[in-house]
Coordinates of C-alpha atoms and ligand atoms in Angstrom, one line a residue:
Chain A
M106 CA 68.2 -63.1 -12.6
S107 CA 69.7 -60.6 -15.2
V108 CA 69.0 -58.4 -17.9
L109 CA 70.6 -59.3 -21.4
L110 CA 71.3 -56.9 -24.2
F111 CA 71.5 -57.8 -27.8
V112 CA 74.1 -55.5 -29.2
D113 CA 73.8 -55.0 -32.9
Q114 CA 76.7 -54.4 -35.1
S115 CA 77.4 -53.4 -38.6
E116 CA 80.8 -54.1 -40.2
G117 CA 82.4 -54.9 -37.1
H118 CA 81.2 -51.7 -35.3
I119 CA 78.7 -51.5 -32.7
K120 CA 75.6 -49.4 -33.6
K121 CA 75.0 -46.3 -31.8
S122 CA 71.6 -47.5 -31.1
S123 CA 73.0 -50.2 -29.0
F124 CA 74.9 -47.8 -26.6
E125 CA 71.9 -46.0 -25.9
A126 CA 70.1 -49.4 -25.3
A127 CA 72.9 -50.5 -23.2
C128 CA 72.5 -47.5 -20.8
Y129 CA 68.8 -48.1 -20.9
A130 CA 69.4 -51.8 -20.0
S131 CA 71.8 -51.1 -17.2
K132 CA 69.3 -48.7 -15.6
V133 CA 66.3 -51.1 -16.0
A134 CA 68.6 -53.8 -14.3
A135 CA 69.5 -51.4 -11.3
L136 CA 65.6 -50.7 -10.9
M137 CA 65.3 -54.6 -11.0
G138 CA 68.1 -54.9 -8.4
T139 CA 70.2 -56.9 -10.8
T140 CA 72.9 -56.5 -13.5
A141 CA 73.1 -55.9 -17.3
E142 CA 75.0 -58.2 -19.5
A143 CA 75.4 -58.5 -23.4
I144 CA 75.6 -60.7 -26.2
V145 CA 77.6 -59.7 -29.2
L146 CA 77.4 -62.0 -32.2
G147 CA 79.9 -62.1 -35.0
Q148 CA 83.6 -60.5 -35.5
V149 CA 83.6 -57.0 -33.9
A150 CA 86.5 -54.8 -34.2
D151 CA 85.5 -52.5 -31.3
D152 CA 87.0 -53.1 -27.8
L153 CA 84.2 -54.9 -26.2
T154 CA 85.3 -54.4 -22.6
A155 CA 84.4 -50.5 -23.4
L156 CA 80.6 -51.7 -23.2
G157 CA 81.4 -51.2 -19.4
K158 CA 81.2 -47.6 -19.8
Y159 CA 77.7 -48.0 -20.7
G160 CA 76.8 -50.0 -17.8
I161 CA 77.2 -53.6 -19.1
K162 CA 79.0 -55.8 -16.6
K163 CA 79.6 -59.1 -18.7
V164 CA 79.8 -59.5 -22.5
H165 CA 79.2 -62.8 -24.0
T166 CA 80.7 -63.0 -27.5
I167 CA 80.1 -65.8 -30.1
K168 CA 83.0 -64.8 -32.7
N169 CA 82.1 -66.8 -35.8
D170 CA 82.4 -65.2 -39.3
A171 CA 79.0 -66.8 -40.2
L172 CA 77.3 -64.6 -37.9
N173 CA 78.6 -61.4 -39.5
Q174 CA 75.4 -61.7 -41.5
V175 CA 72.3 -61.5 -39.4
D176 CA 69.8 -64.4 -39.9
A177 CA 67.0 -64.1 -37.5
Q178 CA 66.6 -67.9 -36.9
V179 CA 70.2 -68.4 -36.2
F180 CA 70.4 -65.5 -34.1
T181 CA 67.2 -66.3 -32.1
K182 CA 68.5 -69.5 -31.0
L183 CA 71.8 -68.1 -29.9
I184 CA 70.3 -65.4 -27.9
A185 CA 67.9 -67.8 -26.3
D186 CA 70.9 -70.1 -25.4
V187 CA 72.6 -67.1 -23.6
A188 CA 69.4 -65.9 -22.2
K189 CA 69.0 -69.4 -20.4
A190 CA 72.6 -69.6 -19.3
V191 CA 72.6 -66.2 -17.6
N192 CA 69.2 -66.8 -16.4
A193 CA 67.8 -63.5 -18.1
N194 CA 64.2 -62.4 -17.2
L195 CA 64.7 -59.2 -19.3
V196 CA 65.9 -59.1 -22.8
I197 CA 66.5 -55.6 -24.6
F198 CA 66.7 -55.0 -28.3
S199 CA 67.1 -51.8 -30.4
N200 CA 64.0 -51.3 -32.2
N201 CA 65.8 -51.4 -35.7
F202 CA 65.7 -53.6 -38.5
N203 CA 67.6 -56.5 -36.9
G204 CA 65.6 -56.1 -33.6
K205 CA 62.3 -56.4 -35.7
A206 CA 63.4 -59.5 -37.2
I207 CA 64.7 -60.9 -34.3
A208 CA 62.7 -59.9 -31.2
P209 CA 59.3 -61.4 -32.2
R210 CA 61.1 -64.8 -32.8
L211 CA 62.6 -64.6 -29.5
S212 CA 59.4 -63.7 -27.7
V213 CA 57.9 -67.0 -29.3
R214 CA 60.9 -69.0 -28.3
L215 CA 61.1 -67.8 -24.7
K216 CA 57.3 -67.4 -24.3
A217 CA 58.3 -64.0 -23.3
G218 CA 55.8 -60.9 -23.8
L219 CA 57.3 -58.4 -26.1
V220 CA 56.9 -54.6 -26.3
S221 CA 58.3 -53.3 -29.3
G222 CA 58.8 -49.4 -29.8
A223 CA 59.5 -48.5 -26.1
V224 CA 60.1 -45.1 -25.4
A225 CA 60.7 -44.9 -21.7
L226 CA 62.0 -47.0 -18.9
P227 CA 59.3 -49.6 -17.4
D228 CA 57.2 -48.8 -14.7
L229 CA 57.7 -51.6 -11.8
S230 CA 55.6 -50.1 -9.2
N231 CA 52.7 -52.3 -10.1
G232 CA 53.7 -55.3 -12.3
F233 CA 55.7 -54.5 -15.5
T234 CA 54.6 -51.7 -17.6
V235 CA 56.2 -50.2 -20.6
K236 CA 55.3 -47.0 -22.4
K237 CA 55.4 -47.5 -26.3
N238 CA 54.5 -45.5 -29.3
V239 CA 51.1 -46.4 -31.0
F240 CA 49.0 -44.9 -33.8
S241 CA 52.1 -43.8 -35.7
G242 CA 53.7 -41.7 -33.1
N243 CA 50.1 -39.9 -32.5
A244 CA 49.7 -41.7 -29.1
F245 CA 51.2 -43.7 -26.4
A246 CA 50.2 -47.1 -24.9
Y247 CA 51.2 -48.3 -21.6
V248 CA 51.6 -52.1 -22.0
S249 CA 51.6 -54.5 -19.4
I250 CA 54.0 -57.6 -19.8
T251 CA 52.5 -60.6 -18.0
T252 CA 55.1 -63.3 -18.4
D253 CA 58.1 -64.3 -16.2
I254 CA 60.6 -63.5 -18.9
K255 CA 60.2 -60.1 -20.8
I256 CA 61.5 -58.6 -23.9
I257 CA 61.5 -54.8 -24.7
S258 CA 62.9 -53.2 -28.0
L259 CA 63.6 -49.7 -27.6
N260 CA 63.1 -47.0 -30.1
S261 CA 66.2 -45.0 -31.1
N262 CA 66.9 -41.6 -29.5
S263 CA 64.4 -42.5 -26.5
Y264 CA 67.0 -42.9 -23.7
S265 CA 70.0 -40.5 -23.2
I266 CA 73.5 -42.0 -23.4
S267 CA 75.9 -41.6 -20.3
T268 CA 79.1 -43.2 -19.6
T269 CA 81.4 -44.2 -16.6
E270 CA 84.8 -45.5 -16.4
A271 CA 83.9 -49.1 -15.9
V272 CA 85.2 -51.8 -17.8
A273 CA 83.2 -55.0 -18.8
E274 CA 84.4 -58.5 -18.4
V275 CA 84.3 -60.3 -21.9
S276 CA 84.1 -64.0 -22.5
E277 CA 83.3 -66.5 -25.4
F278 CA 80.1 -68.3 -25.2
A279 CA 80.2 -72.0 -26.6
A280 CA 77.4 -72.6 -28.6
T281 CA 76.2 -74.7 -31.6
I282 CA 75.6 -72.5 -34.7
D283 CA 73.0 -73.7 -37.1
V284 CA 73.3 -73.0 -40.8
A285 CA 71.3 -69.9 -41.8
K286 CA 68.3 -70.6 -44.3
V287 CA 68.4 -67.1 -45.7
Q288 CA 71.4 -66.4 -47.7
V289 CA 72.4 -62.9 -48.3
T290 CA 73.9 -62.6 -51.7
A291 CA 74.3 -58.8 -52.1
T292 CA 74.3 -55.7 -49.7
D293 CA 73.9 -52.2 -51.1
K294 CA 74.7 -49.8 -48.5
V295 CA 75.6 -46.0 -48.5
I296 CA 78.9 -46.4 -46.7
G297 CA 80.0 -43.4 -44.7
E298 CA 76.6 -41.9 -44.4
I299 CA 74.9 -41.7 -41.1
P300 CA 71.8 -44.3 -41.2
L301 CA 68.5 -42.3 -41.2
S302 CA 67.1 -44.3 -38.2
E303 CA 70.0 -43.4 -36.0
A304 CA 70.7 -39.6 -37.0
E305 CA 70.4 -37.1 -34.2
I306 CA 69.8 -34.3 -36.7
V307 CA 67.7 -34.8 -40.1
V308 CA 67.5 -32.3 -42.8
S309 CA 64.5 -33.2 -44.9
G310 CA 63.1 -31.5 -48.1
G311 CA 59.6 -31.9 -49.8
R312 CA 57.9 -30.9 -53.1
G313 CA 58.5 -27.2 -52.3
L314 CA 61.9 -27.6 -53.6
K315 CA 60.7 -28.1 -57.1
G316 CA 63.3 -30.7 -58.3
P317 CA 66.3 -32.7 -57.4
E318 CA 68.8 -30.3 -58.9
N319 CA 67.9 -27.9 -55.9
W320 CA 68.9 -30.6 -53.4
A321 CA 72.2 -28.9 -52.5
L322 CA 70.0 -26.8 -50.2
V323 CA 69.2 -29.9 -48.1
T324 CA 72.6 -31.8 -48.4
D325 CA 74.8 -28.8 -47.8
L326 CA 73.1 -28.0 -44.7
A327 CA 73.1 -31.9 -43.6
K328 CA 76.8 -32.1 -44.0
L329 CA 77.7 -28.9 -42.1
L330 CA 75.5 -30.4 -39.2
G331 CA 76.7 -33.9 -39.5
A332 CA 72.8 -34.6 -40.2
A333 CA 71.1 -37.6 -42.4
T334 CA 68.9 -36.4 -45.1
A335 CA 65.1 -37.4 -45.5
C336 CA 62.3 -36.4 -47.9
S337 CA 58.6 -36.5 -48.2
R338 CA 56.8 -39.2 -50.1
P339 CA 56.1 -37.6 -53.3
V340 CA 59.8 -36.6 -53.6
A341 CA 60.9 -40.2 -53.3
D342 CA 58.1 -41.4 -55.5
S343 CA 59.2 -39.1 -58.3
D344 CA 62.9 -40.4 -57.8
W345 CA 64.4 -37.1 -56.8
R346 CA 65.6 -38.8 -53.7
P347 CA 66.3 -42.5 -52.8
H348 CA 63.4 -44.5 -51.5
H349 CA 65.2 -45.1 -48.2
E350 CA 64.9 -41.4 -47.4
H351 CA 61.2 -41.5 -47.4
V352 CA 59.9 -40.6 -44.1
G353 CA 56.4 -40.6 -42.8
Q354 CA 53.5 -43.1 -42.3
T355 CA 54.4 -45.3 -45.0
G356 CA 58.2 -44.8 -45.1
L357 CA 60.4 -44.7 -41.8
A358 CA 59.4 -43.4 -38.8
I359 CA 62.4 -41.2 -37.0
A360 CA 62.8 -39.5 -33.8
P361 CA 65.8 -37.4 -34.0
N362 CA 66.7 -34.4 -31.6
L363 CA 66.4 -31.9 -34.5
Y364 CA 64.3 -32.4 -37.6
I365 CA 64.4 -29.4 -40.3
A366 CA 61.6 -29.7 -42.8
I367 CA 62.2 -27.5 -46.0
G368 CA 59.3 -27.2 -48.4
I369 CA 57.1 -29.9 -46.8
S370 CA 53.5 -29.2 -46.2
G371 CA 53.2 -31.3 -43.2
A372 CA 50.5 -33.8 -44.2
I373 CA 49.2 -36.0 -41.3
Q374 CA 50.9 -38.9 -43.0
H375 CA 54.2 -37.2 -43.1
L376 CA 53.8 -36.0 -39.3
A377 CA 53.3 -39.5 -38.4
G378 CA 56.9 -40.5 -39.1
V379 CA 58.6 -37.2 -37.8
N380 CA 56.4 -36.3 -34.8
R381 CA 58.4 -37.9 -32.2
S382 CA 61.5 -35.5 -33.2
K383 CA 62.5 -33.4 -30.1
V384 CA 62.7 -30.1 -32.0
I385 CA 61.0 -29.6 -35.4
V386 CA 61.9 -26.5 -37.7
V387 CA 59.9 -25.8 -40.6
I388 CA 60.7 -23.6 -43.6
N389 CA 57.8 -23.1 -45.7
K390 CA 56.4 -20.1 -47.9
D391 CA 52.9 -20.6 -47.0
P392 CA 51.9 -19.5 -43.4
E393 CA 48.9 -21.9 -43.5
A394 CA 51.1 -24.9 -44.0
P395 CA 49.8 -27.4 -41.4
F396 CA 53.5 -28.2 -40.4
F397 CA 53.6 -25.2 -38.5
K398 CA 51.4 -26.3 -36.1
A399 CA 53.8 -29.2 -35.3
A400 CA 56.8 -27.0 -35.3
D401 CA 59.0 -25.5 -32.6
Y402 CA 60.6 -23.2 -34.7
G403 CA 59.6 -21.9 -38.1
I404 CA 60.4 -19.2 -41.0
V405 CA 57.7 -18.3 -43.3
G406 CA 59.5 -17.8 -46.4
D407 CA 61.0 -18.8 -49.7
A408 CA 63.4 -21.7 -49.3
F409 CA 65.6 -20.5 -52.2
E410 CA 66.2 -17.4 -50.5
V411 CA 66.2 -18.6 -46.7
M412 CA 68.4 -21.6 -46.9
P413 CA 71.4 -20.1 -48.5
K414 CA 71.6 -17.6 -45.5
I415 CA 71.0 -20.3 -43.0
I416 CA 73.8 -22.4 -44.6
E417 CA 76.2 -19.4 -44.1
A418 CA 75.2 -18.7 -40.6
V419 CA 75.7 -22.5 -39.7
K420 CA 79.1 -22.3 -41.4
K421 CA 80.2 -19.3 -39.4
L422 CA 78.8 -20.9 -36.2
K423 CA 80.9 -24.2 -37.0
Q424 CA 84.0 -22.1 -37.7
A425 CA 83.6 -19.9 -34.4
Chain B
M97 CA 51.4 -73.1 -54.9
K98 CA 49.3 -71.7 -52.0
I99 CA 49.8 -68.0 -50.6
L100 CA 48.5 -66.7 -47.4
V101 CA 48.0 -62.9 -47.1
C102 CA 47.7 -61.5 -43.5
I103 CA 45.1 -58.6 -43.4
S104 CA 44.3 -56.1 -40.5
K105 CA 41.7 -53.5 -40.0
T106 CA 43.2 -50.1 -39.2
P107 CA 41.7 -46.5 -38.6
D108 CA 42.0 -44.4 -41.9
T109 CA 45.5 -42.5 -41.8
T110 CA 43.7 -39.1 -41.2
A111 CA 41.5 -40.6 -38.5
K112 CA 41.4 -38.4 -35.3
I113 CA 43.1 -40.2 -32.5
A114 CA 41.3 -40.0 -29.2
F115 CA 40.6 -42.3 -26.3
T116 CA 37.6 -43.1 -23.9
D117 CA 36.7 -45.3 -21.0
N118 CA 39.4 -43.4 -18.8
N119 CA 41.8 -43.8 -21.8
T120 CA 41.7 -47.4 -21.9
K121 CA 39.9 -47.8 -25.3
F122 CA 40.2 -46.3 -28.7
A123 CA 37.5 -43.8 -29.5
A124 CA 36.2 -45.6 -32.6
E125 CA 32.9 -43.9 -33.1
G126 CA 32.7 -42.2 -36.5
V127 CA 36.2 -43.5 -37.6
Q128 CA 36.7 -44.9 -41.1
W129 CA 38.4 -48.3 -41.1
I130 CA 40.6 -49.5 -43.8
I131 CA 42.8 -52.3 -44.7
N132 CA 46.2 -51.8 -43.0
P133 CA 48.0 -49.9 -45.8
Y134 CA 51.2 -52.2 -46.0
D135 CA 48.9 -55.2 -46.0
E136 CA 46.8 -53.8 -49.1
W137 CA 49.3 -52.0 -51.1
F138 CA 52.2 -54.2 -50.9
A139 CA 51.5 -57.8 -49.4
L140 CA 48.2 -58.2 -51.2
V141 CA 49.2 -56.6 -54.4
R142 CA 52.4 -58.6 -54.8
A143 CA 50.4 -61.7 -53.9
I144 CA 47.9 -60.9 -56.5
E145 CA 50.6 -60.2 -59.2
L146 CA 52.3 -63.8 -58.2
K147 CA 48.9 -65.4 -58.8
E148 CA 48.6 -63.4 -62.1
A149 CA 51.7 -64.6 -63.4
D150 CA 50.9 -68.3 -62.4
P151 CA 47.0 -68.9 -62.4
T152 CA 47.5 -72.1 -60.5
V153 CA 48.4 -70.2 -57.5
L154 CA 45.9 -70.3 -54.6
L155 CA 45.6 -67.1 -52.7
H156 CA 44.0 -66.8 -49.3
L157 CA 43.4 -64.2 -46.9
I158 CA 43.3 -64.2 -43.2
T159 CA 42.2 -61.8 -40.4
V160 CA 42.0 -62.2 -36.8
G161 CA 39.2 -60.1 -35.7
T162 CA 35.5 -59.9 -35.1
A163 CA 32.6 -59.5 -37.7
D164 CA 33.3 -55.7 -38.1
C165 CA 36.3 -56.7 -40.1
D166 CA 34.2 -58.3 -42.8
P167 CA 34.0 -55.0 -45.0
I168 CA 37.6 -54.8 -45.3
I169 CA 38.0 -58.5 -45.9
R170 CA 35.4 -57.9 -48.8
K171 CA 37.3 -55.2 -50.1
A172 CA 40.5 -57.4 -50.1
L173 CA 38.7 -60.0 -52.0
A174 CA 37.7 -57.5 -54.4
L175 CA 41.1 -56.5 -55.1
G176 CA 41.6 -60.3 -56.0
S177 CA 42.3 -63.5 -54.1
D178 CA 40.3 -66.6 -53.9
E179 CA 38.9 -66.8 -50.4
A180 CA 39.2 -65.6 -46.8
I181 CA 39.4 -66.9 -43.5
R182 CA 38.5 -64.8 -40.4
V183 CA 39.4 -66.2 -36.9
N184 CA 36.6 -64.7 -34.7
A185 CA 38.6 -63.4 -31.9
D186 CA 39.3 -59.8 -30.6
S187 CA 42.9 -59.4 -29.2
H188 CA 45.7 -56.7 -29.5
D189 CA 48.3 -59.3 -28.0
S190 CA 50.8 -60.0 -31.0
F191 CA 51.5 -63.4 -29.5
Y192 CA 47.7 -64.3 -29.7
I193 CA 47.1 -63.0 -33.0
A194 CA 50.4 -64.8 -34.4
S195 CA 49.2 -68.0 -32.8
Q196 CA 45.9 -68.0 -34.6
I197 CA 47.6 -67.1 -37.9
A198 CA 50.1 -70.0 -37.6
E199 CA 47.2 -72.4 -36.6
V200 CA 45.4 -71.9 -39.9
A201 CA 48.5 -71.6 -41.8
K202 CA 49.6 -75.0 -40.6
K203 CA 46.1 -76.6 -41.6
G204 CA 46.4 -75.0 -45.0
Q205 CA 49.9 -76.0 -45.8
Y206 CA 50.9 -72.6 -47.3
D207 CA 54.2 -72.1 -49.3
L208 CA 54.3 -68.2 -48.8
I209 CA 52.9 -66.2 -46.0
F210 CA 52.8 -62.4 -46.5
T211 CA 52.1 -59.7 -43.7
G212 CA 52.7 -56.0 -43.8
K213 CA 55.7 -54.5 -42.3
E214 CA 53.5 -53.1 -39.2
T215 CA 50.0 -52.2 -38.4
I216 CA 49.6 -48.4 -38.5
D217 CA 47.6 -48.5 -35.2
Y218 CA 49.5 -50.9 -32.7
N219 CA 52.9 -50.6 -34.5
G220 CA 54.0 -53.9 -33.3
S221 CA 56.1 -55.0 -36.4
S222 CA 55.8 -58.4 -34.6
I223 CA 53.4 -60.8 -36.1
G224 CA 55.4 -61.9 -39.2
G225 CA 58.4 -62.8 -37.3
M226 CA 56.2 -64.5 -34.5
V227 CA 54.3 -66.6 -37.1
A228 CA 57.6 -67.6 -38.6
E229 CA 59.1 -68.8 -35.2
I230 CA 55.9 -70.7 -34.5
L231 CA 55.9 -72.4 -37.9
E232 CA 59.8 -72.7 -37.5
L233 CA 60.2 -71.2 -40.9
P234 CA 62.6 -68.5 -42.2
F235 CA 61.3 -65.0 -41.9
V236 CA 62.5 -62.1 -44.2
S237 CA 61.4 -58.7 -42.9
Y238 CA 60.8 -55.3 -44.5
A239 CA 61.1 -56.7 -48.0
A240 CA 60.9 -54.2 -50.8
K241 CA 61.0 -56.5 -53.8
F242 CA 60.0 -60.3 -54.2
N243 CA 60.4 -62.7 -56.9
L244 CA 60.1 -66.3 -57.3
E245 CA 62.5 -68.7 -59.2
G246 CA 60.7 -72.1 -59.1
N247 CA 61.0 -72.8 -55.3
T248 CA 63.4 -70.2 -54.4
A249 CA 62.4 -66.6 -53.3
L250 CA 64.8 -63.8 -54.2
V251 CA 63.9 -60.8 -51.9
V252 CA 65.4 -57.4 -51.4
R253 CA 65.0 -56.3 -48.0
E254 CA 65.8 -53.1 -46.1
I255 CA 68.6 -52.6 -43.6
E256 CA 69.8 -49.7 -41.9
G257 CA 71.0 -47.2 -44.5
G258 CA 70.6 -49.5 -47.5
E259 CA 69.3 -52.8 -48.6
E260 CA 70.2 -56.4 -48.9
T261 CA 69.4 -59.2 -51.4
C262 CA 68.6 -62.6 -50.2
K263 CA 67.8 -66.0 -51.4
V264 CA 65.6 -68.5 -49.5
S265 CA 63.7 -71.5 -50.3
L266 CA 59.9 -71.7 -49.6
P267 CA 58.1 -72.2 -47.2
L268 CA 58.8 -68.8 -46.0
V269 CA 57.2 -65.8 -44.1
V270 CA 57.8 -62.2 -45.4
S271 CA 56.9 -58.9 -44.1
C272 CA 56.1 -56.2 -47.1
Q273 CA 56.8 -52.7 -47.4
K274 CA 56.9 -50.1 -49.9
G275 CA 58.5 -51.2 -53.2
M276 CA 56.9 -54.5 -53.3
A277 CA 54.1 -53.5 -55.5
E278 CA 51.8 -50.4 -56.6
Q279 CA 48.5 -49.6 -54.8
R280 CA 45.6 -50.7 -56.9
I281 CA 41.9 -49.8 -56.8
P282 CA 39.2 -52.5 -57.2
N283 CA 37.2 -52.4 -60.2
M284 CA 33.5 -53.2 -60.6
K285 CA 33.9 -56.7 -61.8
G286 CA 36.1 -57.5 -58.6
I287 CA 33.7 -55.9 -56.3
M288 CA 30.7 -57.9 -57.7
G289 CA 32.7 -61.0 -57.5
A290 CA 33.9 -60.5 -54.0
R291 CA 30.3 -60.9 -52.7
S292 CA 30.2 -64.6 -53.6
K293 CA 33.8 -65.4 -52.7
P294 CA 33.9 -67.7 -49.8
L295 CA 34.6 -66.1 -46.4
S296 CA 34.9 -68.6 -43.7
V297 CA 34.6 -67.8 -40.0
V298 CA 36.6 -70.1 -37.7
E299 CA 36.8 -70.0 -33.9
P300 CA 40.0 -69.3 -32.2
I301 CA 42.3 -71.9 -30.6
A302 CA 42.9 -71.6 -27.0
V303 CA 46.2 -69.7 -26.4
E304 CA 47.4 -67.4 -23.5
T305 CA 48.1 -63.6 -24.2
L306 CA 51.7 -62.3 -23.2
T307 CA 50.9 -58.6 -22.9
S308 CA 47.9 -56.3 -22.3
I309 CA 47.4 -52.6 -22.9
A310 CA 46.8 -50.9 -19.6
S311 CA 46.0 -47.5 -21.0
F312 CA 46.7 -45.0 -23.6
E313 CA 47.9 -41.2 -23.7
L314 CA 48.0 -38.6 -26.1
P315 CA 51.4 -36.7 -26.5
P316 CA 51.6 -33.2 -24.8
A317 CA 50.5 -30.5 -27.2
K318 CA 53.2 -28.6 -28.7
A319 CA 53.7 -25.0 -27.0
G320 CA 53.3 -23.4 -30.4
V321 CA 55.8 -22.4 -33.0
K322 CA 58.3 -19.5 -32.6
L323 CA 58.5 -17.7 -35.8
V324 CA 61.5 -16.1 -37.1
S325 CA 61.4 -13.3 -39.8
A326 CA 62.6 -14.4 -43.2
D327 CA 64.8 -11.3 -43.5
N328 CA 66.8 -12.7 -40.6
P329 CA 67.2 -16.3 -40.8
E330 CA 70.6 -16.1 -38.9
E331 CA 68.4 -15.7 -35.9
L332 CA 67.0 -19.1 -36.3
V333 CA 70.7 -20.6 -36.3
R334 CA 71.1 -18.6 -33.1
L335 CA 68.1 -19.9 -31.5
L336 CA 68.8 -23.4 -32.5
H337 CA 72.3 -23.3 -31.1
E338 CA 71.6 -21.1 -27.7
E339 CA 68.2 -21.8 -26.9
A340 CA 67.1 -25.3 -28.1
K341 CA 70.9 -26.4 -27.9
A342 CA 70.1 -28.6 -30.9
I343 CA 73.1 -27.6 -32.9
Ligands
FAD543 C1 47.8 -43.4 -46.9 C2 48.7 -42.3 -47.4 C3 50.0 -42.6 -46.7 C4 51.0 -41.7 -46.9 N1 52.3 -41.7 -46.4 C5 53.1 -40.6 -46.6 C6 54.4 -40.8 -46.0 O1 54.9 -41.8 -45.4 N2 55.2 -39.6 -46.0 C7 55.0 -38.4 -46.7 O2 55.9 -37.5 -46.8 N3 53.7 -38.5 -47.4 C8 52.7 -39.5 -47.3 N4 51.5 -39.1 -47.9 C9 51.3 -38.1 -48.6 C10 51.0 -37.0 -48.0 O3 49.6 -36.9 -47.8 C11 51.4 -35.6 -48.9 O4 50.9 -35.7 -50.0 C12 52.9 -35.6 -49.0 O5 53.4 -35.5 -47.6 C13 53.0 -34.1 -49.4 O6 54.6 -33.8 -49.8 P1 55.1 -32.3 -49.6 O7 55.0 -31.7 -48.4 O8 56.7 -32.6 -50.0 O9 54.5 -31.8 -50.8 P2 53.2 -30.6 -51.0 O10 52.0 -31.3 -50.1 O11 53.1 -30.5 -52.5 O12 53.8 -29.4 -50.2 C14 55.0 -28.8 -50.6 C15 55.1 -27.6 -49.6 O13 56.1 -26.7 -50.2 C16 55.8 -25.5 -49.9 N5 56.6 -24.5 -50.6 C17 56.5 -24.5 -52.2 N6 57.4 -23.7 -52.6 C18 58.1 -23.3 -51.8 C19 59.5 -22.4 -51.6 N7 60.0 -21.9 -52.7 N8 60.0 -22.3 -50.5 C20 59.5 -22.8 -49.2 N9 58.3 -23.5 -49.3 C21 57.7 -23.8 -50.5 C22 54.4 -25.3 -50.2 O14 53.8 -24.2 -49.6 C23 53.9 -26.6 -49.7 O15 53.6 -26.5 -48.2 C24 50.8 -40.4 -47.7 C25 49.4 -40.2 -48.1 C26 48.4 -41.1 -47.9 C27 46.9 -40.9 -48.4
AMP544 N1 44.5 -59.1 -36.3 C1 45.2 -59.4 -37.7 N2 44.8 -60.3 -38.4 C2 45.5 -60.8 -39.4 N3 46.7 -60.1 -39.7 C3 47.4 -59.3 -38.8 C4 46.6 -58.9 -37.8 N4 47.3 -58.1 -37.2 C5 48.5 -58.0 -37.6 N5 48.4 -58.8 -38.9 C6 49.6 -58.8 -39.7 O1 50.7 -58.6 -39.2 C7 51.4 -57.4 -39.9 C8 52.3 -56.8 -38.8 O2 51.4 -56.5 -37.7 P1 51.9 -55.9 -36.4 O3 52.9 -56.9 -35.8 O4 50.7 -55.8 -35.4 O5 52.5 -54.6 -36.5 C9 50.3 -56.7 -40.2 O6 50.7 -55.9 -41.4 C10 49.4 -57.6 -40.8 O7 49.6 -58.1 -42.2

């Protein structure tokens, strides 16, 4: 018996969401009376023994260049091989793009019930029940997994990261690697920026900002806070901002610690993508804007007057 | 070429979310039902465009659900497709639904299967990948662009912080999101025509379920917003730092 974590990497570096999932995996393993192991596919520059800090006891690597590109079919087979070898009865993923591509396949392969978008530790008191997000962040469901092997994919920013001084044991796993049927021919990635889905702070702008020429009010604040930037749907649809910044029901759903919404009305479809944020700040000149009902802090005021002052105040705070 | 588009029924995006029967059932009364937006706007419309570009394409729809799905299936037919299949079953288990879709897909020998990126009610994001695994087909998730060159699909898919272009031979399963196509509104001719298009109802195959929903819960209500005066925005920064400890 063991818990197996799929460690997701990008350009040789482990994604932050995997550290969070590692802490989650080791905690669940402790609840189940076992230990957490991890699988890392492809070439990774990071020191893998450091996964021990997050509670992982053993790391199984398959260092092969072909695995630097994720192919869900190829990865599913390898994760299934390792899961069988370590007798895993629970496999954990981050509920990110790769997790969403691989976990459903693995569920079929292992006949293992999958809960995607988990937001808390499972309840083991009566079977195995996992709390997950449903109705686009407007409700939770408690889902029982009824199979022997189980799969959970964890929403980002759902479990807090804590570390110890432990060191993980790393070993190479021997396996046959299939040829990927999906060939990646080009990658277009904003290098150096924090991916929106992993950001702890997100600064977001809406139609209230009037046009793309005013976006420094959003990007300057984001830079100071080490935040990612986002926007409402009409903003992306008008090409004021790139499409991958669009959050909401039809865009990305995020759950940062802090979401700052500037000139966004707070339509229900927008809220569906951001209402899991821990702290919501709304800056809007209309006191009746629906977003204030979902906010923790707010300023009723003109963004063009308020934002420069906020940016100055944050600058001071960061220098202090 | 044969395309199968997976269509599911969801509450309207503005529907009030509430539960009955001791929080074990969605309160469906008075709720307006729509085609899951990703299925309609992106998967279906892109498939219709492929058929418009090549009239020999056969375009079929599939829904796993009970008879109350028929109105949304008719709407999907009105947007444009040749026929629809409804597997007469009521389940929220992804593996069960995927197995039903895979069974129909196997029999129909489809070259291309489109799903939405996720359902906006159960948010599984799982059906497409499961169907692909059952059929042992490649799967491209979160596709934002899709083009065909003969038997090869060129797909742009979303990844963390960017996108990736990939190339893959049919048959294939693709989950679709924004960018694939633009929303359409059915016209009168389509609506009239949809009434006489075949909608066949088939009974489900026997498969096990792997999960079950024990109960639902609404998120706790927000305590209420703390407003800071627009004359003193510095106070907001202080609160976020000292009180919320968020910056
Ligand atoms: C099925 C469906 C799905 C949708 N999905 C999404 C989605 O995923 N994401 C999304 O965002 N939307 C989505 N929408 C659209 C959504 O309903 C709203 O239309 C949209 O969110 C509005 O964007 P906005 O708040 O930027 O613009 P508006 O609604 O125009 O709001 C602008 C706000 O800015 C304020 N403002 C104006 N000037 C200033 C100023 N100087 N200073 C401060 N504030 C100012 C105004 O008071 C107003 O509240 C969807 C709609 C549908 C029907
Ligand atoms: N009951 C269903 N019948 C047909 N297709 C479905 C059904 N449920 C989900 N799908 C398809 O699978 C996609 C992903 O759904 P899910 O995995 O539930 O988020 C949806 O966008 C639909 O295209």
